[in-house]
mmCIF file of C-alpha atoms in Angstrom:
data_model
loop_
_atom_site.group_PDB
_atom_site.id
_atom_site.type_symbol
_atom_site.label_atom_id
_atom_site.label_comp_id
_atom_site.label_asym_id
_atom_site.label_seq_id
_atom_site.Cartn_x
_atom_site.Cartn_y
_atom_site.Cartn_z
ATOM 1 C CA UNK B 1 29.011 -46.256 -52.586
ATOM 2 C CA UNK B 2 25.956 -47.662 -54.315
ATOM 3 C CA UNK B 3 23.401 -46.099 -56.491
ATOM 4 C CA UNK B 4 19.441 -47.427 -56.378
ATOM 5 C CA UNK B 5 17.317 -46.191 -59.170
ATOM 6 C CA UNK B 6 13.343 -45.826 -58.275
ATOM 7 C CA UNK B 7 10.626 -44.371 -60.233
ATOM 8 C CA UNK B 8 9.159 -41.353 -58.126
ATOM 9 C CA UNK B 9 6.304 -43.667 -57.066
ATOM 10 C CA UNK B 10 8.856 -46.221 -55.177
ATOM 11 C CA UNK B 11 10.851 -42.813 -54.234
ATOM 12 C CA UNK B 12 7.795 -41.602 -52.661
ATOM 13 C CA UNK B 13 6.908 -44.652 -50.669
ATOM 14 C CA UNK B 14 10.283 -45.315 -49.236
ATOM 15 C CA UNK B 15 10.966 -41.880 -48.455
ATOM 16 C CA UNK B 16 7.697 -41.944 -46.588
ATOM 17 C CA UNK B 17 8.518 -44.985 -44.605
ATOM 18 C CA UNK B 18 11.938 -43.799 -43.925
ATOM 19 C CA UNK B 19 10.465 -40.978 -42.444
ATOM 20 C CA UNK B 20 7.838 -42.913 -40.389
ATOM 21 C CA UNK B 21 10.913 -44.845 -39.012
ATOM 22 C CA UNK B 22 12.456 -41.442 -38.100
ATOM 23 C CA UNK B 23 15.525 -42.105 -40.354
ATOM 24 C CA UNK B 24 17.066 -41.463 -43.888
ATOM 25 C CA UNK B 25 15.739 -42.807 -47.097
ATOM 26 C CA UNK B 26 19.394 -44.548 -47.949
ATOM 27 C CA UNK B 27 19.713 -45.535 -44.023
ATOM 28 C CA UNK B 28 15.974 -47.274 -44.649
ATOM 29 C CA UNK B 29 17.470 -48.725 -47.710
ATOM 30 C CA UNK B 30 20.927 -50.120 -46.331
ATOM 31 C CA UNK B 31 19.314 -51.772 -43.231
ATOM 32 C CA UNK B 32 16.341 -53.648 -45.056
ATOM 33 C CA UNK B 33 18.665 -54.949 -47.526
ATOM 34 C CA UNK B 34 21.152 -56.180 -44.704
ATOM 35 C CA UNK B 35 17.826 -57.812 -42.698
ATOM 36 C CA UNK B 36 16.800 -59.504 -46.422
ATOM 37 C CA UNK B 37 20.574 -60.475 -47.110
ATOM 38 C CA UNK B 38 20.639 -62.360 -43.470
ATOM 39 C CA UNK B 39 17.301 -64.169 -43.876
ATOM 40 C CA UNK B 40 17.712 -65.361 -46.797
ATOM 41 C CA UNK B 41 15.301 -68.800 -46.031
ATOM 42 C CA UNK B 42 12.084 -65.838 -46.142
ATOM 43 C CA UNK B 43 9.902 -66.526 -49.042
ATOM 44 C CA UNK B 44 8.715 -64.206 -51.490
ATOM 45 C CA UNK B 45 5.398 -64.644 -49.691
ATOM 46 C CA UNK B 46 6.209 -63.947 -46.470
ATOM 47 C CA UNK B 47 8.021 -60.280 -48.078
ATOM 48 C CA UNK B 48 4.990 -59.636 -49.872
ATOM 49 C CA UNK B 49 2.748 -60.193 -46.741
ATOM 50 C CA UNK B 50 4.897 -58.177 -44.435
ATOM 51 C CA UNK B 51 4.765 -55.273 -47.490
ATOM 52 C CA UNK B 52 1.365 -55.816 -47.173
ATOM 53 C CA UNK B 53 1.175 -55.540 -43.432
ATOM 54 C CA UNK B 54 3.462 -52.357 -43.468
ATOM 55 C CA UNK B 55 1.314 -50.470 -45.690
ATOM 56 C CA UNK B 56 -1.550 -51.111 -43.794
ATOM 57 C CA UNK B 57 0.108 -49.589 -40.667
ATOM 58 C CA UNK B 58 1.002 -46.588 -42.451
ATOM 59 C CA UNK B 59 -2.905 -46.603 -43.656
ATOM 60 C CA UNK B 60 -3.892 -47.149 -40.319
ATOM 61 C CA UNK B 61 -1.018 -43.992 -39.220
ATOM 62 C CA UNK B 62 -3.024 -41.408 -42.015
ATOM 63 C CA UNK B 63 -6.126 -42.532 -40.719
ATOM 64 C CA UNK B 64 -5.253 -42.123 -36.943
ATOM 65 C CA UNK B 65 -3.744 -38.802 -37.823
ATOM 66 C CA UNK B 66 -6.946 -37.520 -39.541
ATOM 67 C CA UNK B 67 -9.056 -38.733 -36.462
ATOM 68 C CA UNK B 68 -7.008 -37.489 -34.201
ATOM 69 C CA UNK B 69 -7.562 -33.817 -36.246
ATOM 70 C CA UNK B 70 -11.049 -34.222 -35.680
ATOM 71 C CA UNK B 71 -10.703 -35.011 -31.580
ATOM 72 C CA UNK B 72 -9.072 -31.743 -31.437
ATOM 73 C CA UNK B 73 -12.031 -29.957 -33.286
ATOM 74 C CA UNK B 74 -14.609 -31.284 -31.130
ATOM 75 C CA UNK B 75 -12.948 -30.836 -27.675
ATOM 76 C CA UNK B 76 -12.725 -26.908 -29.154
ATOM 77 C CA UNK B 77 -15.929 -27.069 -29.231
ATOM 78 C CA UNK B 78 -16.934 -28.877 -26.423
ATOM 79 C CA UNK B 79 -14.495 -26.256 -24.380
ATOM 80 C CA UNK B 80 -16.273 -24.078 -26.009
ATOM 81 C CA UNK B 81 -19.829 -24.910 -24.675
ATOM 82 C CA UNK B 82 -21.022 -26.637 -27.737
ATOM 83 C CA UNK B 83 -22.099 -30.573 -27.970
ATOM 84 C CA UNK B 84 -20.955 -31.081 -31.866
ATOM 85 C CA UNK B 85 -23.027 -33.525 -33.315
ATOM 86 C CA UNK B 86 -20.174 -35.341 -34.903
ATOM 87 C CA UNK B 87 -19.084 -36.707 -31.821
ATOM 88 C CA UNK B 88 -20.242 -40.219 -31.874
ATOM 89 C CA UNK B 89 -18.881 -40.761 -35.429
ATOM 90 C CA UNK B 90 -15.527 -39.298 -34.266
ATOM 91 C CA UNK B 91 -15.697 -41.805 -31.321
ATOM 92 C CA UNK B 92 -16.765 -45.080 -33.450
ATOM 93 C CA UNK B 93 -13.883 -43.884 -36.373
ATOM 94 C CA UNK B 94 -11.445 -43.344 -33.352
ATOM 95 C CA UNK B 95 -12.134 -47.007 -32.189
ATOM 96 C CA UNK B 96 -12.128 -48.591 -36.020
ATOM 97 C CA UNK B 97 -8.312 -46.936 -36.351
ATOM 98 C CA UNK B 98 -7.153 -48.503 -32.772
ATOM 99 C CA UNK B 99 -8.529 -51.738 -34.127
ATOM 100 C CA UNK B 100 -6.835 -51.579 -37.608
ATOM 101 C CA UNK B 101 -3.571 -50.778 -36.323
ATOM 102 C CA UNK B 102 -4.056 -53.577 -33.206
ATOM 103 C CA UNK B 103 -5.277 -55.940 -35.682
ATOM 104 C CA UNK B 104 -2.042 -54.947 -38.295
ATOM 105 C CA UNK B 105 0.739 -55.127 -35.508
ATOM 106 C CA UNK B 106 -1.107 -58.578 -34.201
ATOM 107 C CA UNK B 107 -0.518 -60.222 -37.574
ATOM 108 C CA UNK B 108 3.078 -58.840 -37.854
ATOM 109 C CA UNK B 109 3.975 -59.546 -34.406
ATOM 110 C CA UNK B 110 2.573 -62.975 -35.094
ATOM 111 C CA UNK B 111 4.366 -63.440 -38.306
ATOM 112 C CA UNK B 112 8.049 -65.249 -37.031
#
């Protein structure tokens, strides 16, 4: 058994990305400490870059998510009869959020 103390800021954040990676916040906890404990030659840089790279995902994950509300709006409407004239907006912020998240996964994939 092992207790971890984290101001509700931290709490918040890991609890989110536990629940991005479809798993427990002390599951999240016990496997990224046992991937830091067996690479222990990774710099403090290369954490803080991948931190970095992470958060932008889940940036990238809200903004896809709001987008993707948006979509649904305008095919309603479209369905509906109506050409919203929102539409190209929703297109160009769709194709700024595939790019974010292609260009975030690049650099992580592209990290080791």
């Amino acid at each position: 058994m092992c207790s971890v103390r984290l101001n509700d800021d931290e709490k918040k954040l890991l609890t989110a990305a536990a629940t991005a990676a479809r798993t427990s916040l002390p599951a999240l906890l016990a496997r990224s400490g046992l991937a830091a404990a067996r690479d222990l030659d990774t710099t403090a840089a290369a954490i803080a870059g991948r931190r970095e790279l992470v958060t932008e995902l889940f940036a990238a994950r809200r903004h896809l998510g709001h987008v993707g509300n948006n979509l649904n709006q305008i095919a309603r409407a479209i369905n509906a009869g109506a050409l919203p004239p929102e539409l190209d907006a929703v297109i160009a912020a769709t194709e700024r959020a595939v790019q974010r998240v292609q260009h975030a996964t690049d650099q992580l994939l592209n990290q080791d």
